[in-house]
C-alpha positions as a LaTeX table, in Angstrom:
\begin{tabular}{lrrr}
\hline
Residue & $x$ (\AA) & $y$ (\AA) & $z$ (\AA) \\
\hline
Unk1 & 19.60 & $-41.08$ & 2.68 \\
Unk2 & 17.24 & $-40.23$ & $-0.16$ \\
Unk3 & 14.40 & $-42.39$ & 1.43 \\
Unk4 & 14.91 & $-40.47$ & 4.72 \\
Unk5 & 14.73 & $-37.16$ & 2.79 \\
Unk6 & 11.56 & $-38.12$ & 1.12 \\
Unk7 & 10.01 & $-39.44$ & 4.35 \\
Unk8 & 10.93 & $-35.99$ & 6.04 \\
Unk9 & 9.45 & $-34.27$ & 3.03 \\
Unk10 & 6.25 & $-36.22$ & 3.19 \\
Unk11 & 5.88 & $-35.46$ & 6.95 \\
Unk12 & 6.50 & $-31.71$ & 6.24 \\
Unk13 & 3.72 & $-31.86$ & 3.38 \\
Unk14 & 1.57 & $-33.66$ & 5.54 \\
Unk15 & 1.85 & $-31.22$ & 8.42 \\
Unk16 & 1.37 & $-28.35$ & 5.84 \\
Unk17 & $-1.82$ & $-29.52$ & 4.54 \\
Unk18 & $-3.21$ & $-31.05$ & 7.83 \\
Unk19 & $-6.96$ & $-31.07$ & 8.06 \\
Unk20 & $-6.75$ & $-30.57$ & 11.85 \\
Unk21 & $-5.14$ & $-27.16$ & 10.96 \\
Unk22 & $-7.12$ & $-25.82$ & 7.72 \\
Unk23 & $-10.50$ & $-27.19$ & 8.46 \\
Unk24 & $-13.19$ & $-27.38$ & 11.23 \\
Unk25 & $-13.81$ & $-30.42$ & 13.18 \\
Unk26 & $-15.43$ & $-33.42$ & 11.15 \\
Unk27 & $-14.40$ & $-31.86$ & 7.88 \\
Unk28 & $-11.77$ & $-33.37$ & 5.38 \\
Unk29 & $-10.39$ & $-32.34$ & 2.17 \\
Unk30 & $-12.13$ & $-35.27$ & 0.62 \\
Unk31 & $-15.53$ & $-33.43$ & 1.36 \\
Unk32 & $-14.45$ & $-30.74$ & $-1.23$ \\
Unk33 & $-13.73$ & $-33.13$ & $-4.08$ \\
Unk34 & $-17.24$ & $-32.57$ & $-5.52$ \\
Unk35 & $-17.76$ & $-29.63$ & $-7.68$ \\
Unk36 & $-20.91$ & $-28.38$ & $-6.31$ \\
Unk37 & $-22.27$ & $-25.49$ & $-8.09$ \\
Unk38 & $-20.38$ & $-22.77$ & $-10.12$ \\
Unk39 & $-16.52$ & $-23.18$ & $-9.86$ \\
Unk40 & $-16.86$ & $-26.05$ & $-7.18$ \\
Unk41 & $-14.95$ & $-25.57$ & $-3.90$ \\
Unk42 & $-11.74$ & $-23.51$ & $-3.64$ \\
Unk43 & $-8.75$ & $-25.71$ & $-3.94$ \\
Unk44 & $-4.89$ & $-24.70$ & $-2.88$ \\
Unk45 & $-3.67$ & $-25.50$ & $-6.43$ \\
Unk46 & $-5.74$ & $-22.55$ & $-7.69$ \\
Unk47 & $-3.24$ & $-20.24$ & $-5.89$ \\
Unk48 & $-0.42$ & $-21.37$ & $-8.46$ \\
Unk49 & $-2.29$ & $-19.56$ & $-11.34$ \\
Unk50 & $-1.73$ & $-16.29$ & $-9.54$ \\
Unk51 & 1.73 & $-15.98$ & $-10.14$ \\
Unk52 & 1.50 & $-16.03$ & $-14.09$ \\
Unk53 & $-1.36$ & $-13.80$ & $-13.72$ \\
Unk54 & 0.76 & $-11.33$ & $-11.40$ \\
Unk55 & 3.32 & $-11.23$ & $-14.06$ \\
Unk56 & 0.59 & $-10.17$ & $-16.55$ \\
Unk57 & $-0.67$ & $-7.70$ & $-14.35$ \\
Unk58 & 2.98 & $-6.22$ & $-13.92$ \\
Unk59 & 3.32 & $-6.03$ & $-17.80$ \\
Unk60 & $-0.10$ & $-4.43$ & $-18.04$ \\
Unk61 & 1.20 & $-1.95$ & $-15.56$ \\
Unk62 & 4.39 & $-1.11$ & $-17.55$ \\
Unk63 & 2.23 & $-0.64$ & $-20.84$ \\
Unk64 & $-0.27$ & 1.51 & $-18.84$ \\
Unk65 & 2.43 & 3.85 & $-17.50$ \\
Unk66 & 4.09 & 4.16 & $-20.81$ \\
Unk67 & 1.08 & 4.81 & $-23.24$ \\
Unk68 & $-1.48$ & 6.26 & $-20.81$ \\
Unk69 & $-0.25$ & 7.62 & $-17.61$ \\
Unk70 & 2.80 & 9.29 & $-19.02$ \\
Unk71 & 0.89 & 11.30 & $-21.88$ \\
Unk72 & $-1.57$ & 12.13 & $-19.02$ \\
Unk73 & 1.03 & 13.50 & $-16.94$ \\
Unk74 & 2.68 & 15.63 & $-19.71$ \\
Unk75 & $-0.78$ & 16.99 & $-20.62$ \\
Unk76 & $-1.20$ & 18.36 & $-17.04$ \\
Unk77 & 2.28 & 20.07 & $-17.06$ \\
Unk78 & 4.42 & 17.68 & $-15.28$ \\
Unk79 & 7.86 & 17.74 & $-17.01$ \\
Unk80 & 9.73 & 14.73 & $-18.12$ \\
Unk81 & 12.95 & 15.99 & $-16.13$ \\
Unk82 & 14.87 & 15.08 & $-13.11$ \\
Unk83 & 15.85 & 17.24 & $-10.02$ \\
Unk84 & 18.14 & 20.28 & $-10.03$ \\
Unk85 & 21.62 & 18.46 & $-10.51$ \\
Unk86 & 24.11 & 19.35 & $-7.70$ \\
Unk87 & 27.48 & 21.07 & $-8.93$ \\
Unk88 & 30.30 & 18.62 & $-9.48$ \\
Unk89 & 32.79 & 18.55 & $-6.49$ \\
Unk90 & 34.88 & 15.71 & $-5.84$ \\
Unk91 & 35.50 & 16.34 & $-2.02$ \\
Unk92 & 31.68 & 16.66 & $-1.38$ \\
Unk93 & 30.95 & 13.82 & $-3.61$ \\
Unk94 & 33.52 & 11.62 & $-1.46$ \\
Unk95 & 31.82 & 12.81 & 1.74 \\
Unk96 & 28.43 & 12.05 & 0.31 \\
Unk97 & 29.39 & 8.48 & $-0.77$ \\
Unk98 & 31.76 & 7.48 & 1.91 \\
Unk99 & 30.91 & 9.18 & 5.02 \\
Unk100 & 27.53 & 10.75 & 5.37 \\
Unk101 & 24.59 & 12.31 & 3.40 \\
Unk102 & 23.53 & 14.38 & 6.32 \\
Unk103 & 26.57 & 16.26 & 7.60 \\
Unk104 & 26.37 & 17.59 & 11.02 \\
Unk105 & 27.10 & 21.26 & 11.88 \\
Unk106 & 30.80 & 20.35 & 12.72 \\
Unk107 & 31.38 & 18.68 & 9.53 \\
Unk108 & 29.79 & 21.49 & 7.49 \\
Unk109 & 32.00 & 24.10 & 9.23 \\
Unk110 & 35.15 & 21.84 & 8.26 \\
Unk111 & 34.08 & 21.44 & 4.65 \\
Unk112 & 33.39 & 25.42 & 4.62 \\
Unk113 & 36.98 & 26.07 & 5.63 \\
Unk114 & 38.33 & 23.41 & 3.35 \\
Unk115 & 36.37 & 24.63 & 0.33 \\
Unk116 & 36.11 & 28.18 & 1.13 \\
Unk117 & 32.39 & 27.99 & 0.63 \\
Unk118 & 29.65 & 29.45 & 2.63 \\
Unk119 & 27.98 & 26.76 & 4.91 \\
Unk120 & 24.65 & 27.44 & 3.34 \\
Unk121 & 25.96 & 26.90 & 0.05 \\
Unk122 & 27.24 & 23.31 & 1.34 \\
Unk123 & 23.83 & 22.68 & 2.87 \\
Unk124 & 22.33 & 23.46 & $-0.45$ \\
Unk125 & 24.68 & 21.24 & $-2.35$ \\
Unk126 & 23.90 & 18.05 & $-0.08$ \\
Unk127 & 20.34 & 18.77 & $-0.28$ \\
Unk128 & 20.37 & 18.87 & $-4.13$ \\
Unk129 & 22.69 & 15.71 & $-4.08$ \\
Unk130 & 20.27 & 13.72 & $-2.08$ \\
Unk131 & 17.34 & 14.64 & $-4.27$ \\
Unk132 & 19.49 & 13.94 & $-7.36$ \\
Unk133 & 19.08 & 10.26 & $-6.56$ \\
Unk134 & 15.09 & 10.62 & $-6.19$ \\
Unk135 & 12.66 & 9.65 & $-8.92$ \\
Unk136 & 10.84 & 12.73 & $-10.71$ \\
Unk137 & 7.48 & 13.52 & $-10.41$ \\
Unk138 & 6.66 & 11.94 & $-13.70$ \\
Unk139 & 7.51 & 8.66 & $-12.23$ \\
Unk140 & 5.49 & 9.18 & $-9.07$ \\
Unk141 & 2.69 & 10.28 & $-11.07$ \\
Unk142 & 2.57 & 7.37 & $-13.51$ \\
Unk143 & 2.85 & 4.81 & $-10.50$ \\
Unk144 & 0.01 & 6.57 & $-8.65$ \\
Unk145 & $-2.16$ & 6.69 & $-11.69$ \\
Unk146 & $-1.87$ & 3.00 & $-12.27$ \\
Unk147 & $-2.77$ & 2.23 & $-8.55$ \\
Unk148 & $-5.83$ & 4.82 & $-8.65$ \\
Unk149 & $-6.98$ & 3.13 & $-12.11$ \\
Unk150 & $-6.75$ & $-0.47$ & $-10.62$ \\
Unk151 & $-8.24$ & 0.32 & $-7.28$ \\
Unk152 & $-11.10$ & 2.36 & $-8.72$ \\
Unk153 & $-11.97$ & $-0.42$ & $-11.14$ \\
Unk154 & $-11.73$ & $-3.32$ & $-8.75$ \\
Unk155 & $-13.83$ & $-1.54$ & $-6.03$ \\
Unk156 & $-16.62$ & $-0.84$ & $-8.77$ \\
Unk157 & $-16.54$ & $-4.49$ & $-9.67$ \\
Unk158 & $-16.50$ & $-5.39$ & $-6.02$ \\
Unk159 & $-19.24$ & $-3.23$ & $-4.84$ \\
Unk160 & $-21.43$ & $-4.44$ & $-8.00$ \\
Unk161 & $-20.92$ & $-7.91$ & $-7.25$ \\
Unk162 & $-21.44$ & $-7.63$ & $-3.45$ \\
Unk163 & $-24.72$ & $-5.55$ & $-3.93$ \\
Unk164 & $-26.38$ & $-8.74$ & $-5.11$ \\
Unk165 & $-24.65$ & $-10.87$ & $-2.32$ \\
Unk166 & $-26.55$ & $-11.82$ & 0.66 \\
Unk167 & $-23.64$ & $-11.69$ & 3.14 \\
Unk168 & $-23.18$ & $-8.00$ & 2.17 \\
Unk169 & $-26.61$ & $-7.36$ & 3.86 \\
Unk170 & $-26.24$ & $-9.84$ & 6.62 \\
Unk171 & $-22.77$ & $-10.92$ & 7.60 \\
Unk172 & $-23.93$ & $-14.10$ & 9.39 \\
Unk173 & $-24.39$ & $-15.39$ & 5.86 \\
Unk174 & $-20.61$ & $-15.68$ & 5.54 \\
Unk175 & $-20.85$ & $-18.62$ & 8.03 \\
Unk176 & $-24.03$ & $-20.32$ & 6.93 \\
Unk177 & $-23.37$ & $-23.87$ & 5.62 \\
Unk178 & $-19.72$ & $-23.05$ & 6.14 \\
Unk179 & $-17.41$ & $-24.54$ & 4.88 \\
Unk180 & $-19.56$ & $-26.02$ & 1.98 \\
Unk181 & $-19.98$ & $-22.71$ & 0.13 \\
Unk182 & $-19.15$ & $-23.42$ & $-3.62$ \\
Unk183 & $-17.49$ & $-20.41$ & $-5.47$ \\
Unk184 & $-19.24$ & $-18.37$ & $-8.11$ \\
Unk185 & $-17.43$ & $-17.20$ & $-11.06$ \\
Unk186 & $-17.83$ & $-13.58$ & $-10.15$ \\
Unk187 & $-16.30$ & $-14.39$ & $-6.52$ \\
Unk188 & $-13.50$ & $-16.45$ & $-8.28$ \\
Unk189 & $-12.45$ & $-13.60$ & $-10.59$ \\
Unk190 & $-12.65$ & $-11.02$ & $-7.74$ \\
Unk191 & $-10.43$ & $-13.10$ & $-5.40$ \\
Unk192 & $-7.86$ & $-14.17$ & $-7.95$ \\
Unk193 & $-7.34$ & $-10.65$ & $-9.39$ \\
Unk194 & $-6.98$ & $-9.03$ & $-6.28$ \\
Unk195 & $-4.35$ & $-11.52$ & $-4.95$ \\
Unk196 & $-2.56$ & $-11.33$ & $-8.56$ \\
Unk197 & $-2.31$ & $-7.34$ & $-7.85$ \\
Unk198 & $-1.05$ & $-7.61$ & $-4.44$ \\
Unk199 & 1.69 & $-10.07$ & $-5.51$ \\
Unk200 & 2.54 & $-7.75$ & $-8.32$ \\
Unk201 & 2.94 & $-5.04$ & $-5.72$ \\
Unk202 & 4.98 & $-7.26$ & $-3.62$ \\
Unk203 & 7.38 & $-7.72$ & $-6.41$ \\
Unk204 & 7.39 & $-4.13$ & $-7.66$ \\
Unk205 & 8.08 & $-2.69$ & $-4.13$ \\
Unk206 & 11.81 & $-3.46$ & $-4.52$ \\
Unk207 & 11.73 & $-1.38$ & $-7.76$ \\
Unk208 & 9.09 & 1.26 & $-7.01$ \\
Unk209 & 9.85 & 4.52 & $-5.36$ \\
Unk210 & 11.38 & 3.95 & $-1.95$ \\
Unk211 & 9.92 & 5.54 & 0.96 \\
Unk212 & 10.49 & 5.59 & 4.60 \\
Unk213 & 7.36 & 3.42 & 5.27 \\
Unk214 & 9.14 & 0.68 & 3.11 \\
Unk215 & 8.77 & $-1.71$ & 6.16 \\
Unk216 & 5.04 & $-1.13$ & 7.09 \\
Unk217 & 4.16 & $-1.48$ & 3.41 \\
Unk218 & 5.87 & $-4.65$ & 3.22 \\
Unk219 & 4.12 & $-5.94$ & 6.24 \\
Unk220 & 0.97 & $-4.75$ & 4.83 \\
Unk221 & 1.55 & $-6.67$ & 1.48 \\
Unk222 & 2.43 & $-9.88$ & 3.42 \\
Unk223 & $-0.46$ & $-9.65$ & 5.73 \\
Unk224 & $-2.75$ & $-9.02$ & 2.89 \\
Unk225 & $-1.36$ & $-11.74$ & 0.68 \\
Unk226 & $-1.48$ & $-14.07$ & 3.75 \\
Unk227 & $-5.18$ & $-13.11$ & 4.47 \\
Unk228 & $-6.41$ & $-13.57$ & 0.84 \\
Unk229 & $-4.50$ & $-16.90$ & 0.49 \\
Unk230 & $-5.53$ & $-18.42$ & 3.76 \\
Unk231 & $-9.18$ & $-17.30$ & 3.44 \\
Unk232 & $-9.33$ & $-18.64$ & $-0.08$ \\
Unk233 & $-7.80$ & $-22.15$ & 1.14 \\
Unk234 & $-10.08$ & $-22.54$ & 4.07 \\
Unk235 & $-12.89$ & $-21.20$ & 2.05 \\
Unk236 & $-13.64$ & $-17.80$ & 4.02 \\
Unk237 & $-14.14$ & $-15.96$ & 0.98 \\
Unk238 & $-17.20$ & $-14.62$ & 1.71 \\
Unk239 & $-15.84$ & $-12.36$ & 4.36 \\
Unk240 & $-12.72$ & $-11.85$ & 2.37 \\
Unk241 & $-14.72$ & $-10.16$ & $-0.24$ \\
Unk242 & $-15.87$ & $-7.71$ & 2.62 \\
Unk243 & $-12.50$ & $-6.94$ & 3.46 \\
Unk244 & $-11.26$ & $-6.31$ & 0.21 \\
Unk245 & $-13.94$ & $-4.15$ & $-0.89$ \\
Unk246 & $-13.55$ & $-2.10$ & 2.34 \\
Unk247 & $-10.07$ & $-1.41$ & 1.78 \\
Unk248 & $-10.44$ & $-0.45$ & $-1.92$ \\
Unk249 & $-12.87$ & 2.37 & $-1.23$ \\
Unk250 & $-10.18$ & 4.72 & 0.41 \\
Unk251 & $-7.26$ & 3.47 & $-1.55$ \\
Unk252 & $-8.22$ & 4.76 & $-4.77$ \\
Unk253 & $-8.98$ & 8.34 & $-3.01$ \\
Unk254 & $-5.53$ & 8.51 & $-1.72$ \\
Unk255 & $-3.95$ & 7.91 & $-5.11$ \\
Unk256 & $-6.30$ & 10.38 & $-6.47$ \\
Unk257 & $-5.14$ & 12.93 & $-4.08$ \\
Unk258 & $-1.55$ & 12.13 & $-4.80$ \\
Unk259 & $-2.23$ & 12.64 & $-8.64$ \\
Unk260 & $-3.67$ & 16.11 & $-7.74$ \\
Unk261 & $-0.67$ & 17.20 & $-5.72$ \\
Unk262 & 1.62 & 15.90 & $-8.45$ \\
Unk263 & $-0.32$ & 18.09 & $-10.96$ \\
Unk264 & $-0.40$ & 21.21 & $-8.59$ \\
Unk265 & $-4.18$ & 21.06 & $-8.56$ \\
Unk266 & $-3.95$ & 22.07 & $-4.66$ \\
Unk267 & $-7.53$ & 22.72 & $-4.09$ \\
Unk268 & $-8.61$ & 19.67 & $-5.67$ \\
Unk269 & $-5.98$ & 18.00 & $-3.63$ \\
Unk270 & $-7.02$ & 19.45 & $-0.37$ \\
Unk271 & $-10.59$ & 18.31 & $-1.06$ \\
Unk272 & $-9.59$ & 14.73 & $-1.88$ \\
Unk273 & $-7.32$ & 14.65 & 1.09 \\
Unk274 & $-10.17$ & 15.60 & 3.23 \\
Unk275 & $-12.62$ & 13.15 & 1.59 \\
Unk276 & $-9.90$ & 10.42 & 1.93 \\
Unk277 & $-9.16$ & 11.19 & 5.73 \\
Unk278 & $-12.97$ & 10.88 & 6.52 \\
Unk279 & $-13.33$ & 7.63 & 4.61 \\
Unk280 & $-10.22$ & 6.04 & 6.00 \\
Unk281 & $-10.92$ & 6.82 & 9.62 \\
Unk282 & $-14.62$ & 5.69 & 9.04 \\
Unk283 & $-13.92$ & 2.47 & 7.21 \\
Unk284 & $-10.58$ & 1.45 & 8.92 \\
Unk285 & $-11.27$ & 2.43 & 12.58 \\
Unk286 & $-15.12$ & 2.14 & 12.55 \\
Unk287 & $-16.64$ & $-0.25$ & 9.94 \\
Unk288 & $-13.70$ & $-2.65$ & 9.99 \\
Unk289 & $-13.57$ & $-3.37$ & 13.58 \\
Unk290 & $-17.20$ & $-3.36$ & 14.34 \\
Unk291 & $-18.61$ & $-5.13$ & 11.12 \\
Unk292 & $-15.60$ & $-7.33$ & 9.92 \\
Unk293 & $-13.91$ & $-8.17$ & 12.97 \\
Unk294 & $-17.24$ & $-8.76$ & 14.81 \\
Unk295 & $-18.16$ & $-11.25$ & 12.41 \\
Unk296 & $-14.84$ & $-12.97$ & 12.06 \\
Unk297 & $-14.16$ & $-13.21$ & 15.90 \\
Unk298 & $-17.81$ & $-13.42$ & 17.60 \\
Unk299 & $-20.42$ & $-14.52$ & 14.84 \\
Unk300 & $-18.17$ & $-17.11$ & 13.28 \\
Unk301 & $-17.32$ & $-18.51$ & 16.90 \\
Unk302 & $-21.03$ & $-18.80$ & 17.58 \\
Unk303 & $-21.85$ & $-20.62$ & 14.22 \\
Unk304 & $-18.73$ & $-22.74$ & 13.37 \\
Unk305 & $-16.37$ & $-22.52$ & 16.48 \\
Unk306 & $-12.65$ & $-21.88$ & 16.52 \\
Unk307 & $-10.09$ & $-24.22$ & 14.91 \\
Unk308 & $-6.27$ & $-23.61$ & 14.31 \\
Unk309 & $-6.48$ & $-21.78$ & 10.85 \\
Unk310 & $-9.24$ & $-19.73$ & 12.29 \\
Unk311 & $-6.91$ & $-18.33$ & 14.84 \\
Unk312 & $-4.30$ & $-17.42$ & 12.23 \\
Unk313 & $-6.84$ & $-15.76$ & 10.12 \\
Unk314 & $-8.16$ & $-13.63$ & 12.87 \\
Unk315 & $-4.67$ & $-12.97$ & 13.93 \\
Unk316 & $-3.78$ & $-11.43$ & 10.62 \\
Unk317 & $-6.95$ & $-9.46$ & 10.54 \\
Unk318 & $-5.77$ & $-7.94$ & 13.91 \\
Unk319 & $-2.36$ & $-7.14$ & 12.41 \\
Unk320 & $-4.11$ & $-5.23$ & 9.63 \\
Unk321 & $-5.96$ & $-3.43$ & 12.12 \\
Unk322 & $-2.81$ & $-2.37$ & 14.07 \\
Unk323 & $-1.55$ & $-1.02$ & 10.66 \\
Unk324 & $-4.89$ & 1.01 & 10.26 \\
Unk325 & $-4.11$ & 2.42 & 13.70 \\
Unk326 & $-0.63$ & 3.69 & 12.72 \\
Unk327 & $-1.75$ & 5.25 & 9.62 \\
Unk328 & $-4.67$ & 6.90 & 11.13 \\
Unk329 & $-2.18$ & 8.36 & 13.66 \\
Unk330 & $-0.11$ & 9.69 & 10.57 \\
Unk331 & $-3.11$ & 11.14 & 8.86 \\
Unk332 & $-4.35$ & 12.72 & 12.32 \\
Unk333 & $-0.83$ & 14.33 & 12.75 \\
Unk334 & $-0.88$ & 15.95 & 9.39 \\
Unk335 & $-4.45$ & 17.32 & 9.99 \\
Unk336 & $-3.29$ & 18.69 & 13.48 \\
Unk337 & $-0.37$ & 20.31 & 11.76 \\
Unk338 & $-2.63$ & 22.07 & 9.36 \\
Unk339 & $-4.82$ & 23.27 & 12.25 \\
Unk340 & $-2.00$ & 24.59 & 14.01 \\
Unk341 & $-0.06$ & 26.28 & 11.34 \\
Unk342 & $-2.62$ & 26.51 & 8.58 \\
Unk343 & $-0.80$ & 24.41 & 6.32 \\
Unk344 & 1.04 & 21.19 & 5.89 \\
Unk345 & 4.84 & 21.50 & 5.32 \\
Unk346 & 5.62 & 17.96 & 4.45 \\
Unk347 & 5.06 & 14.32 & 5.58 \\
Unk348 & 7.75 & 12.59 & 7.58 \\
Unk349 & 7.53 & 9.90 & 4.66 \\
Unk350 & 8.30 & 12.36 & 1.94 \\
Unk351 & 10.38 & 11.05 & $-0.66$ \\
Unk352 & 11.99 & 14.28 & $-1.94$ \\
Unk353 & 13.30 & 16.90 & 0.38 \\
Unk354 & 12.66 & 20.47 & 0.13 \\
Unk355 & 14.12 & 23.77 & 1.87 \\
Unk356 & 13.39 & 24.24 & 5.46 \\
Unk357 & 11.19 & 27.23 & 6.41 \\
Unk358 & 14.16 & 29.31 & 7.64 \\
Unk359 & 15.99 & 28.87 & 4.39 \\
Unk360 & 12.95 & 29.92 & 2.43 \\
Unk361 & 12.79 & 33.10 & 4.49 \\
Unk362 & 16.43 & 34.10 & 4.18 \\
Unk363 & 17.54 & 32.73 & 0.91 \\
Unk364 & 17.13 & 34.56 & $-2.59$ \\
Unk365 & 14.35 & 32.80 & $-4.31$ \\
Unk366 & 16.24 & 33.40 & $-7.71$ \\
Unk367 & 19.12 & 31.16 & $-6.89$ \\
Unk368 & 19.10 & 27.39 & $-6.99$ \\
Unk369 & 18.57 & 26.86 & $-3.11$ \\
Unk370 & 15.48 & 28.97 & $-3.25$ \\
Unk371 & 14.09 & 27.18 & $-6.11$ \\
Unk372 & 11.40 & 24.65 & $-5.62$ \\
Unk373 & 12.58 & 21.02 & $-6.61$ \\
Unk374 & 11.68 & 20.27 & $-10.36$ \\
Unk375 & 9.41 & 17.58 & $-9.14$ \\
Unk376 & 6.81 & 20.25 & $-8.16$ \\
Unk377 & 5.57 & 18.11 & $-5.29$ \\
Unk378 & 7.51 & 19.69 & $-2.36$ \\
Unk379 & 7.07 & 23.32 & $-1.76$ \\
Unk380 & 3.93 & 24.57 & 0.22 \\
Unk381 & 1.96 & 27.08 & $-1.80$ \\
Unk382 & $-0.54$ & 28.02 & 0.61 \\
Unk383 & $-2.72$ & 25.04 & 0.70 \\
Unk384 & $-2.28$ & 21.66 & 2.38 \\
Unk385 & 0.06 & 20.48 & $-0.71$ \\
Unk386 & 3.52 & 19.71 & $-0.06$ \\
Unk387 & 5.17 & 16.30 & $-0.29$ \\
Unk388 & 2.99 & 14.47 & 2.27 \\
Unk389 & 1.59 & 12.19 & $-0.24$ \\
Unk390 & 3.16 & 8.85 & 0.72 \\
Unk391 & 1.65 & 5.47 & $-0.37$ \\
Unk392 & $-0.70$ & 3.93 & 1.88 \\
\hline
\end{tabular}
C-alpha cells in the first residue's frame, strides 16, 4: 500500500515537473545546474522563500498602518469613529439578521404598521444598520495608503532597473538566448518582492474590506501569482518585469485618488482620477496588448517556438487582458455618468451606502437620515467624489 502510494506520488511529481511541459525542446533541468553569472538561473525552490517573505510584508503592513498611515489620516481630519449607529429595535434586528437586509416595499409597509413607524424611518434604520457593519474611513485610508506606498516604491525601483535593461528598449531581447538567461541581483529581488506582495494580498483579501468585486480581485490575484510563478520557473522573467512595471504605474495613481477622496480633497481626487483613467486605458488597452502580448505571442513564437508552458503563460496573460477590459468598462461608465449628470453619484462596487438622491431632496438634512455617513466618502459634494473608489 505504502509502496503504491509512493509510486503514485513519484509519478505525480514527475508529471508536475516534466521537462516536456516547462521547457522548450532539447532543454532539460540539468542545463540549469550551472550557476552562470549573477544569481544563476531561476530554480523552482526559490519560490518557497516567498512565503516567509510574504508574512514579513504583511507584518510590515500592520506596523505601517498603525504608526504611519493612521497618524496621517488623523492629521487630514479623518475621525477614528465608525458609522452612525442604528437605534436598537428587536423586531427590525430580527428581520435584518434572519430574513433580509434589503426589505422590499411590501415588507416595509408591514413593518410600518407593526411598529407604527414611518416607512422612510424604517428605510433609514436598515440603511444605518447595513452601514454599521462596514469599516470606517480610517480603516480604508490606512489600507489604501499602504498599497499606494508599496506600488509607488516598487514602480520607482522597477523603472530604474528597467531603464538600464536592453529588453526595455527592444522586447526581442526578452527571448535572445532564451532560456539561458542568468538572473541578476536586481531582477531577482524585484521579482521575489512583487510575488511576496501579491501573496500577502491574497491572504489579506479575506480580512480586508469586502467589496462587490471580491471575486474579480480574487481571480486577478490568482492570475498574477500564477503569471509571476510560471514566468520565474521557466525563466520568462525579462518579459515578466515589463508586465509588473506596466501594472504598477496605474495602481499607485488609483490608490492616491482614493486617499484624496477619503480625506475629502475632492479637486485633487478628481484630478488624480482623470490621470489614473488616462494612464489605465493607455497602458492596459494600448501598451499591454500591442507591446507585451505582441512579444509574448508573436516575437517569442518566431524566436523560440511554442511549448506547453508557453501556452499556459500566454493564457494567463490573456485572462489578465479580459480583466483589463472589464475594469476599463467600469471606469468608462463612471466617466459617462459624470458627463451626463455632471457628477458621479457612486460606484456599483461601493462598500458603504449613502442616501439616494430622492431622499436627499425630501429629507431634513439635520436628522440622521439626512446626515452623510461618518466615513466621509459617500455623499456627493459637487465634484466627482463619492464612494466610487473601489480597489482595482
